[in-house]
mmCIF file of C-alpha atoms in Angstrom:
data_model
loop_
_atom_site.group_PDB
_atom_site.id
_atom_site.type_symbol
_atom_site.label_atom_id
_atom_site.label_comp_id
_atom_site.label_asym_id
_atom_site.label_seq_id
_atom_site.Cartn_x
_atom_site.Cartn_y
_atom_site.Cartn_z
ATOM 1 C CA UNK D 20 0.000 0.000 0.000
ATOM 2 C CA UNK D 21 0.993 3.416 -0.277
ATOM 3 C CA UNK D 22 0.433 6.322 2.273
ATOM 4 C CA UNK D 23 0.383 9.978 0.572
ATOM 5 C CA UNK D 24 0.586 13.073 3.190
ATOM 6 C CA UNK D 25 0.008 16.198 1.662
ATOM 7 C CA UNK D 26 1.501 19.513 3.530
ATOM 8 C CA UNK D 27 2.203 22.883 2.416
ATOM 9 C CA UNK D 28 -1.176 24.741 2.592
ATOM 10 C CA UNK D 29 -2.241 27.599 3.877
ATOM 11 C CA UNK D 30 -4.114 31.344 3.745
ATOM 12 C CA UNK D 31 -2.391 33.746 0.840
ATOM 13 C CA UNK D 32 -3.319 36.951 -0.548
ATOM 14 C CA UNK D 33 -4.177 36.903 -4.497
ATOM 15 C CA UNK D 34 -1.323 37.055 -6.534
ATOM 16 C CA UNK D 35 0.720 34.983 -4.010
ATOM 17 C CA UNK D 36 2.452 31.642 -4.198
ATOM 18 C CA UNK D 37 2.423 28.349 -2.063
ATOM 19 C CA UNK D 38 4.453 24.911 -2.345
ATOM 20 C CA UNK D 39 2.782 21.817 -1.998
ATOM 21 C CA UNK D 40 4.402 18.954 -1.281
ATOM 22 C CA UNK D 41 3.266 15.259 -1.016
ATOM 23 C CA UNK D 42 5.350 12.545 0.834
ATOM 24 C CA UNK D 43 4.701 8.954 -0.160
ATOM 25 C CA UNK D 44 5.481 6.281 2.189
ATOM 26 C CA UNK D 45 4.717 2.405 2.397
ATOM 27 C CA UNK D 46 5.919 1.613 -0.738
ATOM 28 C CA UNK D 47 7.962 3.603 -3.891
ATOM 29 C CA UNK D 48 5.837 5.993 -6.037
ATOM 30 C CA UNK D 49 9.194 6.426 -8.475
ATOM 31 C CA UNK D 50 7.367 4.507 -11.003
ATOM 32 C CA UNK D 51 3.945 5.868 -10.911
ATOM 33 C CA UNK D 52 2.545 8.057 -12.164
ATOM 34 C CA UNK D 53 1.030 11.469 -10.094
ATOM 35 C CA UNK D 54 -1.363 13.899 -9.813
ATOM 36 C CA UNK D 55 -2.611 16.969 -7.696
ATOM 37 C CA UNK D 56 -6.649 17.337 -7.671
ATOM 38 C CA UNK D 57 -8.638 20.349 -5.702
ATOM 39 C CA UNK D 58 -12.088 19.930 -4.390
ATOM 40 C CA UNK D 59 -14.089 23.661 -3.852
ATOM 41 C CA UNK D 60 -17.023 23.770 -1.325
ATOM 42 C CA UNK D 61 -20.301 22.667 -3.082
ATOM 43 C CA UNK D 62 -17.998 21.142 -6.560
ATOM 44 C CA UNK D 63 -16.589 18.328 -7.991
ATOM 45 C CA UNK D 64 -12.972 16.924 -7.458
ATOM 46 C CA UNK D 65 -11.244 18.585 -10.463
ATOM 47 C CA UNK D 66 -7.695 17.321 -12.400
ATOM 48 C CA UNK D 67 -4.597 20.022 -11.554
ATOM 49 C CA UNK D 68 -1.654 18.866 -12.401
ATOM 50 C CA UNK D 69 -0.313 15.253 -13.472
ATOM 51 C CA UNK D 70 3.461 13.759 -14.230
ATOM 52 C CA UNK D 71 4.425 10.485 -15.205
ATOM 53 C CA UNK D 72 7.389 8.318 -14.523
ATOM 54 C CA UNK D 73 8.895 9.542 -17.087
ATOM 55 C CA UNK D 74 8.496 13.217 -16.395
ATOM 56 C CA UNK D 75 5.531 13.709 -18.828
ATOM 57 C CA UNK D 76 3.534 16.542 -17.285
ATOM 58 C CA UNK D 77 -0.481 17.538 -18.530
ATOM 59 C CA UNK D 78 -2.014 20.318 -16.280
ATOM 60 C CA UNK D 79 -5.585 21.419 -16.463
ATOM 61 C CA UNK D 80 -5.813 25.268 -18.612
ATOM 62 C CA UNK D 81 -7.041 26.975 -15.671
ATOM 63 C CA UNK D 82 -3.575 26.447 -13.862
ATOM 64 C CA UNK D 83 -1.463 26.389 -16.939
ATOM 65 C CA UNK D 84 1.564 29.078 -16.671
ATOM 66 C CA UNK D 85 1.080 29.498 -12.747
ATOM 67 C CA UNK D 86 1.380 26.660 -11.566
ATOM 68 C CA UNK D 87 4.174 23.601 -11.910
ATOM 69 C CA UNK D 88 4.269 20.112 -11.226
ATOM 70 C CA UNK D 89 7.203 18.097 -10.058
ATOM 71 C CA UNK D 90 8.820 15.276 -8.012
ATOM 72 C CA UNK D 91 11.524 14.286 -6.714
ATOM 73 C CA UNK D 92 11.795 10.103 -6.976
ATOM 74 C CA UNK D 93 14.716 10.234 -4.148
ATOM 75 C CA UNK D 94 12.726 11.235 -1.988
ATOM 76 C CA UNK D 95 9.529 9.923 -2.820
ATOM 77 C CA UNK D 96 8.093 13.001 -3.263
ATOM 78 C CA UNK D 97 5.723 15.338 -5.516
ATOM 79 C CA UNK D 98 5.219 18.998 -5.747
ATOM 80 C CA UNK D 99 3.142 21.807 -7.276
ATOM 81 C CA UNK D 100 4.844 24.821 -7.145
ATOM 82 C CA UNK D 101 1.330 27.496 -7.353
ATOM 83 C CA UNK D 102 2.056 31.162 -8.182
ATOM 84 C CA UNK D 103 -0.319 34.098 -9.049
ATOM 85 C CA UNK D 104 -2.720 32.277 -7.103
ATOM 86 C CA UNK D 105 -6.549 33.728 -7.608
ATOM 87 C CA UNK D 106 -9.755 33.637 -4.963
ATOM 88 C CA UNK D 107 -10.960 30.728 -7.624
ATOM 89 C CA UNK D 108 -7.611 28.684 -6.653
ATOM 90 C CA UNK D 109 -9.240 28.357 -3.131
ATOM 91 C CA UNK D 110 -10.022 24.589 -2.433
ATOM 92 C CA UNK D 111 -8.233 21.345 -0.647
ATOM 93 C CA UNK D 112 -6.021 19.911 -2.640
ATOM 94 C CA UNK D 113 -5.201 16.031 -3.327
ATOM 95 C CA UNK D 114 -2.197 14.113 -4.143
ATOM 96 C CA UNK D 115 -2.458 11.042 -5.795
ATOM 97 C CA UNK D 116 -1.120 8.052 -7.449
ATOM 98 C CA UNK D 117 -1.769 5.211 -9.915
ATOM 99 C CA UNK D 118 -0.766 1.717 -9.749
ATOM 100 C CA UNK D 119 -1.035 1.481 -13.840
ATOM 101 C CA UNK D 120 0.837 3.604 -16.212
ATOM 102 C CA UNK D 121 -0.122 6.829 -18.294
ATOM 103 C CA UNK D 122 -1.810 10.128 -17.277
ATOM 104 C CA UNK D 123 -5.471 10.361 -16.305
ATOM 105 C CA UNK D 124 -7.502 13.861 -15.947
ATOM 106 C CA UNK D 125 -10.188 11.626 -14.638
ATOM 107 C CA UNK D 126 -10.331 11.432 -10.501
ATOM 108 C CA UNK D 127 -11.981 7.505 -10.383
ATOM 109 C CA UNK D 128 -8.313 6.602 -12.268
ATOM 110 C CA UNK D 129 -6.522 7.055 -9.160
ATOM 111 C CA UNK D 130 -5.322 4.142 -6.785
ATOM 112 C CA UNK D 131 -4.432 6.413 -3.841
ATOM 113 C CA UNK D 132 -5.031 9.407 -2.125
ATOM 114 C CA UNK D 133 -3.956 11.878 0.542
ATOM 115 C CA UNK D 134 -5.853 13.300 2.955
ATOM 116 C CA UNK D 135 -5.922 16.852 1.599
ATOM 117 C CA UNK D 136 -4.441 20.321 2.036
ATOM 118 C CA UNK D 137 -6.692 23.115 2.779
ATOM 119 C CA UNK D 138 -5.191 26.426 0.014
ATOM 120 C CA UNK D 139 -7.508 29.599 0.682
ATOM 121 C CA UNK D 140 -7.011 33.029 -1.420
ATOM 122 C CA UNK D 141 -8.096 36.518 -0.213
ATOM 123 C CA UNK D 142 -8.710 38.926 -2.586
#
């Protein structure tokens, strides 16, 4: 099994940044592929971010030039660097892995989760 434990969020003003990071433990998540997901009050669990083993990388438009995906397979580890962050980039957000290969936008594709981190904007 694989444990995911999100940290890094917190209360910013708009046009601010935050660093999420994910630690993976139980098992290795260096050959899996990863995601970052956000869930708004009252909506849908909604695709961020995603890289593969291979360092492909698909992220959603609405984040596209602010925000950046990464990990770090040493350390078992994924990222999502956020800048010019908006009152509409307020929501928890998810990290999670697959067990098969290739990036998925789609939520329900996901083998594993983390227990969230809360990111709220000001405006």
């Amino acid at each position: 099994q694989v444990q995911l434990v999100e940290s890094g969020g917190g209360l910013v003003q708009a046009g601010g940044s935050l660093r999420l990071s994910c630690a993976a433990s139980g098992r290795t998540v260096s050959n899996k592929p990863m995601a970052w997901f956000r869930q708004a009050p009252g909506k849908e669990r909604e695709f961020v971010a995603a890289i593969s083993r291979l360092y492909r990388i698909n992220y959603a438009d609405s984040v596209k030039g602010r925000f950046t995906i990464s990990r770090n397979n040493a350390k078992n580890s994924l990222y999502l660097q956020m800048n010019s962050l908006t009152p509409e980039d307020t929501a928890v957000y998810y990290c999670a892995a697959r067990d098969p290969d290739g990036l998925e936008y789609d939520p329900l594709k996901y083998d594993y989760w983390g227990q969230g981190t809360q990111v709220a904007v000001s405006s």
